[in-house]
Tab-separated table of C-alpha atoms in Angstrom:
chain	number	residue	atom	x	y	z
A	737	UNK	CA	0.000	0.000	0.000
A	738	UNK	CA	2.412	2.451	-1.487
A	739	UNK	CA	0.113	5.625	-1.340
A	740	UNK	CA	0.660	8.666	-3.304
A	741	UNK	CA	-0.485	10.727	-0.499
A	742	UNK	CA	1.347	9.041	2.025
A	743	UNK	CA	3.224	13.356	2.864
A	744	UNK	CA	-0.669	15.116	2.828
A	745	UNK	CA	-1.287	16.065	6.526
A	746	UNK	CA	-4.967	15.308	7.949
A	747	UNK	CA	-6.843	18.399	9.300
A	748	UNK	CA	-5.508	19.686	12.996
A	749	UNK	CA	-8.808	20.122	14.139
A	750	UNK	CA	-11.964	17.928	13.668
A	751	UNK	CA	-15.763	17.936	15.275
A	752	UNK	CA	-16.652	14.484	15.405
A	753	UNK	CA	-20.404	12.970	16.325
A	754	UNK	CA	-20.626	8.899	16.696
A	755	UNK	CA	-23.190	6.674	16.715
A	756	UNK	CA	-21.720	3.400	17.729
A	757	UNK	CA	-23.926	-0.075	16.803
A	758	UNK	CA	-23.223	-3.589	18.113
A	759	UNK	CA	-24.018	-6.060	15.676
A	760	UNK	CA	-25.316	-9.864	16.283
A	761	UNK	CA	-25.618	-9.509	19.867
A	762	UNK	CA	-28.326	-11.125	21.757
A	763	UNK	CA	-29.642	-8.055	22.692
A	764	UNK	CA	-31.673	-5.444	21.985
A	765	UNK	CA	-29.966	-3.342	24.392
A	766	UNK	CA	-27.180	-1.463	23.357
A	767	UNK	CA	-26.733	0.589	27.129
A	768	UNK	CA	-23.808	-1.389	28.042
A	769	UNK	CA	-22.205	-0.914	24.721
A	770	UNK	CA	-22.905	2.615	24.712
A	771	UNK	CA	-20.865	2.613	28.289
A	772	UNK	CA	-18.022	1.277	27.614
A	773	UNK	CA	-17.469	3.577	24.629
A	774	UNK	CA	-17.702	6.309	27.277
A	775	UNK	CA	-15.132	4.601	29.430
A	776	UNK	CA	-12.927	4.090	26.805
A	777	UNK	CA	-13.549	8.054	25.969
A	778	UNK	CA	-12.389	9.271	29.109
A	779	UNK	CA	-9.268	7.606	29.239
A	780	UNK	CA	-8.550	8.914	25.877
A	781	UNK	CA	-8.489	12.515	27.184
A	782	UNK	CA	-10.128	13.689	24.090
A	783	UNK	CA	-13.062	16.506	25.193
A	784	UNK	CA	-16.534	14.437	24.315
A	785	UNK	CA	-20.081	14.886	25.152
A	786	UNK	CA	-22.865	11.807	25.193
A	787	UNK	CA	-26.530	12.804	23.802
A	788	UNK	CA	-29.347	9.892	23.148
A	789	UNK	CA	-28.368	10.000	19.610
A	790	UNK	CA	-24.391	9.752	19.800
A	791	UNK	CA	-20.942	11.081	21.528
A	792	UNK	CA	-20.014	14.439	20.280
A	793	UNK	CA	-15.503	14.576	20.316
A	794	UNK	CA	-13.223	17.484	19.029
A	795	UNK	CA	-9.330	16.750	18.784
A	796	UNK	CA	-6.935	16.158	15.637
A	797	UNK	CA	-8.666	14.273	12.528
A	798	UNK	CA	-5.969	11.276	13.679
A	799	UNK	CA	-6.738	11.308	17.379
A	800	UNK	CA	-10.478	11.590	16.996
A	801	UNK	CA	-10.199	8.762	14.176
A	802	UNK	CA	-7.759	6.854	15.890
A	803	UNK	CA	-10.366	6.731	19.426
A	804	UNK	CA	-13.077	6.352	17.809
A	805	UNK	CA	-11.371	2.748	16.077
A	806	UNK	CA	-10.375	2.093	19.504
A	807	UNK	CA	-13.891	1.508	20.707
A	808	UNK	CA	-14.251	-0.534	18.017
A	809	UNK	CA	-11.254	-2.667	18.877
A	810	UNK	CA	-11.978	-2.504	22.698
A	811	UNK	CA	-15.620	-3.928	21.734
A	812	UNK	CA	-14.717	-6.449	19.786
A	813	UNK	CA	-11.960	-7.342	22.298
A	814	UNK	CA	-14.970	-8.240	24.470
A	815	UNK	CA	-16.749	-10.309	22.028
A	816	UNK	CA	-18.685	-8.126	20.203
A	817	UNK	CA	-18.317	-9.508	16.755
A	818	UNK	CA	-19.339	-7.090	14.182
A	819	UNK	CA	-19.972	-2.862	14.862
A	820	UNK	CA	-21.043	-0.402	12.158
A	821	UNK	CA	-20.290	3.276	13.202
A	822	UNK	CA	-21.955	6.413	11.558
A	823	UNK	CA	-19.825	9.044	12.336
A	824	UNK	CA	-20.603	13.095	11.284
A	825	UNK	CA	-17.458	14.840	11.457
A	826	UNK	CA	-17.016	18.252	10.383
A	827	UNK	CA	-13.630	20.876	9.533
A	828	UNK	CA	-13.042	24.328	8.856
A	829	UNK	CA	-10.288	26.540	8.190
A	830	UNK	CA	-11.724	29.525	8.604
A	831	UNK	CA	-12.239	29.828	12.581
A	832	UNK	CA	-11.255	27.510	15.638
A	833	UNK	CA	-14.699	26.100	17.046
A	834	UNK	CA	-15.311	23.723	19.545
A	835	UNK	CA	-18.986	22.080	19.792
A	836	UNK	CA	-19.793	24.179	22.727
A	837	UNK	CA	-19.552	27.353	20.497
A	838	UNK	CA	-21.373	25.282	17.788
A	839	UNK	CA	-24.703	25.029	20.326
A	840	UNK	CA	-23.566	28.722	21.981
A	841	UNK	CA	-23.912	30.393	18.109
A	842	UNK	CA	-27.490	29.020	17.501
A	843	UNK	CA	-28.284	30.034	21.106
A	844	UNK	CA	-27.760	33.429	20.839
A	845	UNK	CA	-29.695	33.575	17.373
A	846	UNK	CA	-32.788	32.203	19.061
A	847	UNK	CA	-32.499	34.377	22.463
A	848	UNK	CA	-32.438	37.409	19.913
A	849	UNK	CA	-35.690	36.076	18.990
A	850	UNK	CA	-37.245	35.921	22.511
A	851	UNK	CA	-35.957	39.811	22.887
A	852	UNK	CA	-37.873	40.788	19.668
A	853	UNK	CA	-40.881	38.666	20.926
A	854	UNK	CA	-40.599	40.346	23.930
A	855	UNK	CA	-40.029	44.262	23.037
A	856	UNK	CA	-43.164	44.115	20.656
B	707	UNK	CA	-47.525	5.668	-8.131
B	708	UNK	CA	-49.818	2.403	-6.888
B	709	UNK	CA	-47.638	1.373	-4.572
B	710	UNK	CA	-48.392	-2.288	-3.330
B	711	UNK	CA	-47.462	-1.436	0.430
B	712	UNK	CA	-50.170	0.975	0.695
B	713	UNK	CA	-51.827	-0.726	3.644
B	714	UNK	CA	-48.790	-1.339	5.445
B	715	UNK	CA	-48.301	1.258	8.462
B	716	UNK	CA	-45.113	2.606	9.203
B	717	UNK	CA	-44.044	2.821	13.120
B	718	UNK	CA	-45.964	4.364	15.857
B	719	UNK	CA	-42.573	5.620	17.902
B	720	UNK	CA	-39.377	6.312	16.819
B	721	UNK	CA	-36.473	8.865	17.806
B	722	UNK	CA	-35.036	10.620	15.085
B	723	UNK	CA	-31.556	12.759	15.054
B	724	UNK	CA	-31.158	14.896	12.387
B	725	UNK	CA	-27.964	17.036	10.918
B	726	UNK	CA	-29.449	19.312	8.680
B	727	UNK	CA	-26.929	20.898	6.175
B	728	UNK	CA	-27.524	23.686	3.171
B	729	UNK	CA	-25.825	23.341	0.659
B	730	UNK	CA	-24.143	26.279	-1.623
B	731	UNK	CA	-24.799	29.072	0.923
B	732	UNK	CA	-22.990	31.810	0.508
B	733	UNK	CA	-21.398	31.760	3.856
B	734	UNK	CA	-19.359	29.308	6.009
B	735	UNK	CA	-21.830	29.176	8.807
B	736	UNK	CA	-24.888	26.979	9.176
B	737	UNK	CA	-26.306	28.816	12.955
B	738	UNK	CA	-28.497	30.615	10.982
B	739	UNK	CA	-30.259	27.486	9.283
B	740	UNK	CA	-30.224	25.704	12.610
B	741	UNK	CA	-31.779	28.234	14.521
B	742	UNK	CA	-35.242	27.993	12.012
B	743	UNK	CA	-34.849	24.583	12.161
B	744	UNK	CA	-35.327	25.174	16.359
B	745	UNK	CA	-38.233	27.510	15.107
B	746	UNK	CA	-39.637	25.029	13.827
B	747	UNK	CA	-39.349	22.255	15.795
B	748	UNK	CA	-40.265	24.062	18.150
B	749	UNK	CA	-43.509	24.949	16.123
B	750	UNK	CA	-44.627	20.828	15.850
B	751	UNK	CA	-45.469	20.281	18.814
B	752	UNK	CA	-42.882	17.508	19.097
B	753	UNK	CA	-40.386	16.628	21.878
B	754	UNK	CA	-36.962	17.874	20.477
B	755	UNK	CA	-33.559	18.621	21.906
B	756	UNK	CA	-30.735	20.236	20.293
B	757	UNK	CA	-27.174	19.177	20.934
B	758	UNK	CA	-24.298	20.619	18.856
B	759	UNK	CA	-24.347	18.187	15.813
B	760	UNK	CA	-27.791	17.758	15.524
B	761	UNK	CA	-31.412	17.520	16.452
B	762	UNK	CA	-33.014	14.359	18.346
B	763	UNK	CA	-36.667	14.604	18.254
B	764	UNK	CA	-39.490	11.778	19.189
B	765	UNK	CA	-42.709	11.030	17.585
B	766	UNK	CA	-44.796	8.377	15.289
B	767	UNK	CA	-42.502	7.674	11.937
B	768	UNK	CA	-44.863	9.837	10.215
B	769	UNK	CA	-44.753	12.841	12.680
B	770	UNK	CA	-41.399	12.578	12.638
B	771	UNK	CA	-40.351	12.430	8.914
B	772	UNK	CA	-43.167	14.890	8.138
B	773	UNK	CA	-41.459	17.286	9.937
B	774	UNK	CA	-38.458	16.605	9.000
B	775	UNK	CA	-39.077	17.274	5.529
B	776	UNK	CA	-41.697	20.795	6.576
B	777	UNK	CA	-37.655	21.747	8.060
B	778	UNK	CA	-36.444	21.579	4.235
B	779	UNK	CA	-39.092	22.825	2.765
B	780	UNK	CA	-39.294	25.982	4.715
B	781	UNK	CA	-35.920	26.430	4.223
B	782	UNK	CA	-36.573	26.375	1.060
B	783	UNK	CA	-38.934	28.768	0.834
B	784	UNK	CA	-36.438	31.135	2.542
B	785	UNK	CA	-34.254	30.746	-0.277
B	786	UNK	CA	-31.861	27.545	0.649
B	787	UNK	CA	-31.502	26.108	-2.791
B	788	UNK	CA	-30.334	22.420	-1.767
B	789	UNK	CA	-29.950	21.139	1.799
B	790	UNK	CA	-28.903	17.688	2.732
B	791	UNK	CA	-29.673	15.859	6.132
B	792	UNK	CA	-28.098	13.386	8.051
B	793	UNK	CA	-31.045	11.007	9.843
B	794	UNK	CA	-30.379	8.426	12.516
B	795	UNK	CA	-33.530	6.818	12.717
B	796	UNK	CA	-34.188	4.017	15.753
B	797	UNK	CA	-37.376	1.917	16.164
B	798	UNK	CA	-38.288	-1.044	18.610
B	799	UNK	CA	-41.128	-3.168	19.692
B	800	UNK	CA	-40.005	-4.912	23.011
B	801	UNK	CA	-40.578	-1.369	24.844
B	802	UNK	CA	-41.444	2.397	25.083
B	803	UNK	CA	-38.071	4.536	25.383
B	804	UNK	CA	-37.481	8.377	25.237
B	805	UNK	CA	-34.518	9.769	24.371
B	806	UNK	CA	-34.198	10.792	27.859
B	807	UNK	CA	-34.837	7.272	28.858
B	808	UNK	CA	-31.709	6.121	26.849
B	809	UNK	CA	-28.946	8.637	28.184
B	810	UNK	CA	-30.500	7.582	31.122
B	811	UNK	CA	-30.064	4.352	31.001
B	812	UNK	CA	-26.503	4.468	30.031
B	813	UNK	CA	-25.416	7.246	32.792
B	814	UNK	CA	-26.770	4.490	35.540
B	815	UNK	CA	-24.167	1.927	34.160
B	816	UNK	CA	-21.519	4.172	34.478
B	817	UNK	CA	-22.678	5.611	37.594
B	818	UNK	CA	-22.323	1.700	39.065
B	819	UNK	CA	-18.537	1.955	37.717
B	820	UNK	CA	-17.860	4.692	40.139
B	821	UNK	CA	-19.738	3.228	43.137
B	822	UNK	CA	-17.505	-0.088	42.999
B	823	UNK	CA	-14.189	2.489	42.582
B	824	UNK	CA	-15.520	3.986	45.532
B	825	UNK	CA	-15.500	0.795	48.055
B	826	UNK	CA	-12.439	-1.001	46.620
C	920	UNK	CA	-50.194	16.826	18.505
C	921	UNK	CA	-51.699	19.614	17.169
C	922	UNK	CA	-49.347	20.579	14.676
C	923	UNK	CA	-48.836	24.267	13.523
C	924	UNK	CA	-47.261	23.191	10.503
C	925	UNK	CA	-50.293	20.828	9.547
C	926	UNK	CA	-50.515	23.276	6.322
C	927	UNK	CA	-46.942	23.162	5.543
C	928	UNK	CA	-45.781	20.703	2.317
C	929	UNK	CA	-42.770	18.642	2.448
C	930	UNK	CA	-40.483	18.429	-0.477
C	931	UNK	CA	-41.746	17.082	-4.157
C	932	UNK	CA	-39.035	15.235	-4.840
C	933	UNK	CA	-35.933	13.538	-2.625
C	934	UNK	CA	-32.944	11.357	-2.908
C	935	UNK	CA	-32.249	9.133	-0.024
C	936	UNK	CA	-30.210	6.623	1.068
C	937	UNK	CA	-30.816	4.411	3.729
C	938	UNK	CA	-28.352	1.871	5.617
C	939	UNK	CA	-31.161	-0.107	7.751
C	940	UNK	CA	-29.469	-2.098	11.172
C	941	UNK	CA	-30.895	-4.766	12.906
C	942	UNK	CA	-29.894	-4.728	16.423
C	943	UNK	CA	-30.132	-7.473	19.092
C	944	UNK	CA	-30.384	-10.816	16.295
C	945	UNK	CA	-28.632	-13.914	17.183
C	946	UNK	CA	-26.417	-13.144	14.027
C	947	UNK	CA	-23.758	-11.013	12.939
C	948	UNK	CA	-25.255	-11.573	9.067
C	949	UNK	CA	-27.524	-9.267	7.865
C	950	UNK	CA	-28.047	-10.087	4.276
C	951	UNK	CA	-31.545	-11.652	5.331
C	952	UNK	CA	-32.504	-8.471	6.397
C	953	UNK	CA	-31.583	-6.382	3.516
C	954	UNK	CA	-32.608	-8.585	0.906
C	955	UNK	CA	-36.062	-8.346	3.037
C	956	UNK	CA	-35.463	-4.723	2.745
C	957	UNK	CA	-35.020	-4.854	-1.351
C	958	UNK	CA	-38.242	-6.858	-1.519
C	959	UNK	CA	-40.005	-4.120	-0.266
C	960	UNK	CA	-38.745	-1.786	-2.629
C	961	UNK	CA	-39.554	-3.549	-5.394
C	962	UNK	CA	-43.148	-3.319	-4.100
C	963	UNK	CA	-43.055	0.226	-3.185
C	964	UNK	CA	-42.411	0.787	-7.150
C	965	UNK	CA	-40.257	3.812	-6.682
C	966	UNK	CA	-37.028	3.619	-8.177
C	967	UNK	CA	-34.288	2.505	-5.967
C	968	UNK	CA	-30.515	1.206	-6.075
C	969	UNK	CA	-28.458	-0.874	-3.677
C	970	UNK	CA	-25.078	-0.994	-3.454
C	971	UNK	CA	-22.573	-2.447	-0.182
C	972	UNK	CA	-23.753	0.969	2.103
C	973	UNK	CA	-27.278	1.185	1.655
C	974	UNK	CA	-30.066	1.357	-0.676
C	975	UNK	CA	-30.572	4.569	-2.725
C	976	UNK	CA	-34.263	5.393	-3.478
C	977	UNK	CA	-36.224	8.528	-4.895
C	978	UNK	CA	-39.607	10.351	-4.532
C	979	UNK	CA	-41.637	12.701	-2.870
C	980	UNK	CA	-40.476	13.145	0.763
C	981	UNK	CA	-43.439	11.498	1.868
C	982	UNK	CA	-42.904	8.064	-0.250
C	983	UNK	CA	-39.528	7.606	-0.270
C	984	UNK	CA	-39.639	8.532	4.343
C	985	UNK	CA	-42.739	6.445	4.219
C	986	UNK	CA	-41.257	3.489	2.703
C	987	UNK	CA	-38.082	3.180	4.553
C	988	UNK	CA	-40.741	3.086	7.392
C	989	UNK	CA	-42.971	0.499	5.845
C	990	UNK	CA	-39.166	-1.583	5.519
C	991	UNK	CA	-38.764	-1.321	9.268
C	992	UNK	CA	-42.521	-2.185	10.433
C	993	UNK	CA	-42.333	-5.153	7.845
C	994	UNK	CA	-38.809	-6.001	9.691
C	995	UNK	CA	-40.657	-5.443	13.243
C	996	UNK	CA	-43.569	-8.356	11.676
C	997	UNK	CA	-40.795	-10.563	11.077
C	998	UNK	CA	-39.343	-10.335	14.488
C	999	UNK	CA	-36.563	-8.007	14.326
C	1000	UNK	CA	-37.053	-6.688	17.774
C	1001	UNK	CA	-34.985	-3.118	17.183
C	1002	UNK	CA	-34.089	-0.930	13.645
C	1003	UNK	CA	-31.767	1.549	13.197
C	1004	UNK	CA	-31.380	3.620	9.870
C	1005	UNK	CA	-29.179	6.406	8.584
C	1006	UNK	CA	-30.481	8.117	5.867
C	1007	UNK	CA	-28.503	10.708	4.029
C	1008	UNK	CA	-31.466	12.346	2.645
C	1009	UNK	CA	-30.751	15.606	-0.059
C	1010	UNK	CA	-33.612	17.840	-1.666
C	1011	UNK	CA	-33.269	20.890	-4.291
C	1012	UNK	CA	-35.221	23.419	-5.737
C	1013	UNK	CA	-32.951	24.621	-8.552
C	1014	UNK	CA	-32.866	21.973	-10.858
C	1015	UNK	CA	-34.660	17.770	-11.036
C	1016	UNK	CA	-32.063	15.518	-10.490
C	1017	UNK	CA	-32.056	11.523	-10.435
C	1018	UNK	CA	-29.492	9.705	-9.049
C	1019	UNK	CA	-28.111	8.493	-12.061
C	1020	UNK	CA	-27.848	12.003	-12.797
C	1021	UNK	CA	-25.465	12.798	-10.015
C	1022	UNK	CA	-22.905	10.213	-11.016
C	1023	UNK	CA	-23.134	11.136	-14.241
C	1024	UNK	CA	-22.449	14.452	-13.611
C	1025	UNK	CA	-18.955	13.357	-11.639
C	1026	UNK	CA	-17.806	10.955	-13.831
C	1027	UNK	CA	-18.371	13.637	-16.959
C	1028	UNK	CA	-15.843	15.732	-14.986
C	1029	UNK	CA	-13.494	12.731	-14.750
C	1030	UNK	CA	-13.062	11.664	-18.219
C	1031	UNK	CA	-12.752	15.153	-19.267
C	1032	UNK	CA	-9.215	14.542	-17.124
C	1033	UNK	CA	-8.747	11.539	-19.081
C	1034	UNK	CA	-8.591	13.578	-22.415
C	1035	UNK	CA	-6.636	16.203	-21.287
C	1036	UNK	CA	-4.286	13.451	-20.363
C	1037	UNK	CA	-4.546	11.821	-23.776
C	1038	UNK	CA	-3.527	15.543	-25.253
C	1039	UNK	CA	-0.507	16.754	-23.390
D	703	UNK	CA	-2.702	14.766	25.194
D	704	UNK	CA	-1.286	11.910	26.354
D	705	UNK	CA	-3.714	9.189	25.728
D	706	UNK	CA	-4.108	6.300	28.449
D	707	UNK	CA	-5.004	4.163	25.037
D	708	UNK	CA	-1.668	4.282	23.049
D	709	UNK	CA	-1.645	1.219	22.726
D	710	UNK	CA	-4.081	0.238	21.561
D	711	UNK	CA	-4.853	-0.696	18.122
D	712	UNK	CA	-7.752	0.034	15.450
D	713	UNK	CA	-9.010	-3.024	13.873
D	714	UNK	CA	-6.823	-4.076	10.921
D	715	UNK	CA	-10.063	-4.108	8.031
D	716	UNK	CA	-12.641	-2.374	8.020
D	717	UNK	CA	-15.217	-1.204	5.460
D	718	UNK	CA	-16.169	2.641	5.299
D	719	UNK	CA	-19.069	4.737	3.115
D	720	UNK	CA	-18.903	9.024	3.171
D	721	UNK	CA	-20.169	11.293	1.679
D	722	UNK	CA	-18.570	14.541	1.537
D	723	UNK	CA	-20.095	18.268	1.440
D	724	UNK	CA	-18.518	21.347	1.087
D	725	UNK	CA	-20.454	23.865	2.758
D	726	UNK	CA	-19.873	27.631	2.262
D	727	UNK	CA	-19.417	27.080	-1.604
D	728	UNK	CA	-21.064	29.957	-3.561
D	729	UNK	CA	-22.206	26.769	-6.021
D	730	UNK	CA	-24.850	24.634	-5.320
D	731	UNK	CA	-23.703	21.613	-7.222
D	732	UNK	CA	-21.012	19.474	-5.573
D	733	UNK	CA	-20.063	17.183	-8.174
D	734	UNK	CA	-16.382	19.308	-8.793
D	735	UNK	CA	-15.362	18.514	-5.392
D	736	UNK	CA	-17.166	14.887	-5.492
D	737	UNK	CA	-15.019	14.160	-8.598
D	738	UNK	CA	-11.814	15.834	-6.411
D	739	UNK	CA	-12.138	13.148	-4.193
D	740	UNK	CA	-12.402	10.512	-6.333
D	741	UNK	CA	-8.964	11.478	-7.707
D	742	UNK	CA	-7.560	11.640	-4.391
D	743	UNK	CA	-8.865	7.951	-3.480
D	744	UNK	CA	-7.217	6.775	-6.928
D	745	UNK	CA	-3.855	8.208	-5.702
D	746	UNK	CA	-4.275	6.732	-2.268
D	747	UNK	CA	-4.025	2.888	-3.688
D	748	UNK	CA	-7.084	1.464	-1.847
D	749	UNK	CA	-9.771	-0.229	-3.475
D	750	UNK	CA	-12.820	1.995	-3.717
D	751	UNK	CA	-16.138	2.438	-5.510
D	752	UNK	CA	-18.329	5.499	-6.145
D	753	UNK	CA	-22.229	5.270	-5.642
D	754	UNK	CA	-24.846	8.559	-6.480
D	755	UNK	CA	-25.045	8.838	-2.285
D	756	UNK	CA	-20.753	8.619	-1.560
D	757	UNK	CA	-18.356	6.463	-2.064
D	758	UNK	CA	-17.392	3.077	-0.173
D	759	UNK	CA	-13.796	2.180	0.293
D	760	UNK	CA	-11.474	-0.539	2.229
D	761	UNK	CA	-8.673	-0.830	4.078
D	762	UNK	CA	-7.115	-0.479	7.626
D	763	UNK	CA	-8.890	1.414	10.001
D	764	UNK	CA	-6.257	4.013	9.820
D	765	UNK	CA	-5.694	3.864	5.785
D	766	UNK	CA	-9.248	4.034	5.281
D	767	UNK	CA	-9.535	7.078	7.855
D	768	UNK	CA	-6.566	8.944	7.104
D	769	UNK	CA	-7.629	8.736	3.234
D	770	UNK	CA	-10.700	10.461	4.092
D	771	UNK	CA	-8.872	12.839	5.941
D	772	UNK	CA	-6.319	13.705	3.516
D	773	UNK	CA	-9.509	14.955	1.155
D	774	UNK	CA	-10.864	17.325	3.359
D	775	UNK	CA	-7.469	18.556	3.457
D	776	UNK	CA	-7.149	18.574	-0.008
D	777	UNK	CA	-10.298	20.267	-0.583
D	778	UNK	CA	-9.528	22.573	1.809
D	779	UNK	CA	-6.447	23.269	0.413
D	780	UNK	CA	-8.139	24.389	-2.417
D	781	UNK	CA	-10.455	26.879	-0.997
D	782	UNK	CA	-13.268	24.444	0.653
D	783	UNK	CA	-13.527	26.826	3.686
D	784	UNK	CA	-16.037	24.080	5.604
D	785	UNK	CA	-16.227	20.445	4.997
D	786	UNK	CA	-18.907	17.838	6.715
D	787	UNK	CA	-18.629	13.936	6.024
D	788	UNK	CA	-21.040	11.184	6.878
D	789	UNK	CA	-19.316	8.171	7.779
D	790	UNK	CA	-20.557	4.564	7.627
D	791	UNK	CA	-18.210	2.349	8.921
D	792	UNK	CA	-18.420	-1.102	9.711
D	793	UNK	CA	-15.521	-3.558	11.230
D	794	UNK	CA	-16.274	-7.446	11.916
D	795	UNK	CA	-14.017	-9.760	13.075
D	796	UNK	CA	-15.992	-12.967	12.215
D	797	UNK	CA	-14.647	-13.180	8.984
D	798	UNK	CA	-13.200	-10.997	6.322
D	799	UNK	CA	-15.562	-9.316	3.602
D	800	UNK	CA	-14.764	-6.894	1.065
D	801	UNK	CA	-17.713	-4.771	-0.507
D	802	UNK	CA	-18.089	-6.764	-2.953
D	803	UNK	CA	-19.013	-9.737	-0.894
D	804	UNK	CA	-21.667	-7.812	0.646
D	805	UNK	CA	-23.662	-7.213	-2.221
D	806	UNK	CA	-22.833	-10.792	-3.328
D	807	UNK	CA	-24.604	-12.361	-0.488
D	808	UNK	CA	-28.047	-9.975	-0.779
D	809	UNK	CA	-28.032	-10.830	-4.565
D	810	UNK	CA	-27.610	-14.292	-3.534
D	811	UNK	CA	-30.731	-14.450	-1.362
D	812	UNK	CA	-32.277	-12.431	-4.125
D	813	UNK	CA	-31.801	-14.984	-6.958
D	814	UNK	CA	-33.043	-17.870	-5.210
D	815	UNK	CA	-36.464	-16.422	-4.499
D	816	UNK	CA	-36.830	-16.249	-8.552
D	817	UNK	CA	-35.467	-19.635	-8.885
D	818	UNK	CA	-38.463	-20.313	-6.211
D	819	UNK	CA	-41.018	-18.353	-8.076
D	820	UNK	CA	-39.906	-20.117	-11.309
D	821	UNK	CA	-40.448	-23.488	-10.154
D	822	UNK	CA	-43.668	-22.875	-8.754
């Protein structure tokens, strides 16, 4: 696997959002899944945020890759035999944002609103 | 358009989580977009809650989807020319879950981890 | 669920594609599932494509969000306990598009690489 | 950042599906950076295969992730100010399938319920 591109660089900063599925388990429970990949978040000491939907990360396009096929690994370690990830993951080069200004921007568009409501 | 599944009904309950994106905007920045999609949401009658990359929101399939698609379309209308979303799209039948239910359920397993730290 | 949008349309015409999960079956396979999945489609009668991700289909919003519904309560009958789907979902208003349109349009730009190639 | 998990690996196949948007672009058609990345995936040496809704390749975990890496920094590098992927991404360790295989074994399925409906 000689690649071509093998000098590009991968982006220094990265917004990822996973949604982690177990595959061929006897369950239809996925909570104890879905806890691990926290555990194995926090030793990663990556910033990340769990919703119902996913895990919100921010770090390097490598590191947040790289973790991300960790939990995979770690899972399967345990005997999970097949996972299938769908992962959002977002870059920019024109400002540094972290998902906590991501929420904060839309936030203050839709407090305007309230203000307006309320000086009518 | 006769389709032959007419009679077939789709899911009473699901949770939906949707990244919304527009497409050849002039600017860099989607808060704009994501704040009307808040309006809304917020508009359905639907239980929806915002995290930064996306929206999870509960209802039947058709609730759901319907509104879904009334977020593109009234983009649209304000002048969005093409707009793609992201949907992660869960259904069961063995029981009734929120999306509150499900961070829930996950934030107990890991609350266990810390109780056991605590008495070794 | 009184709905203020009740009056609001969604989109004419969509291109989706859908990567359906079954979660908590005794196997790791899920061929059974999809090929379930593409015998639905071919009842639906909208137009639709599978390839190793997912299943591309187009429509209105309504039939193409409605079937992929009708694919998981047909799933649900046959005793798949728990669904999850990711649709990538795009709509437009500048121009009708199929899907064969949109790889036709990239692999126009391609060749046209290929002859400048052929020149030099 | 000095990860607890250094050692650990990502799984050594895997099979991944994006689809790329540029967002900010003054255009609304995407198919010049769509056909951008497909020249960047020829130059990386894996195997991969373009559908109307992305593109599925193979590889390592980190091949397969750094590849779609190094083409938002490509695309950035040539003016994309934002970039957003969808990743489907699926590791087993069961047995080892290639994209092809998947298909293989729906069609499979597929062709015997004709053979079925022929005999009867």
């Amino acid at each position: 696997m000689p690649s071509e591109l093998s000098n590009i660089s991968t982006p220094p900063a990265c917004i990822a959002d996973f949604c982690l599925i177990p595959i061929g388990t006897p369950s239809a429970s996925v909570s104890k899944e879905v806890a691990e990949v926290q555990r194995i978040l926090k030793r990663s000491g990556l910033t990340y945020s769990m919703h119902s939907a996913g895990t919100t990360l921010e770090g390097s396009w490598d590191e947040v890759t790289k973790t991300i096929g960790q939990c995979h690994a770690l899972l399967h370690a345990n005997g999970v035999v097949r996972i299938q990830s769908d992962i959002r993951i977002g870059t920019r080069i024109d400002k540094k944002q972290t998902f906590d200004d991501k929420v904060a921007a839309v936030r203050k568009i839709l407090e305007s609103d309230e203000k307006t409501v309320g000086e009518a």
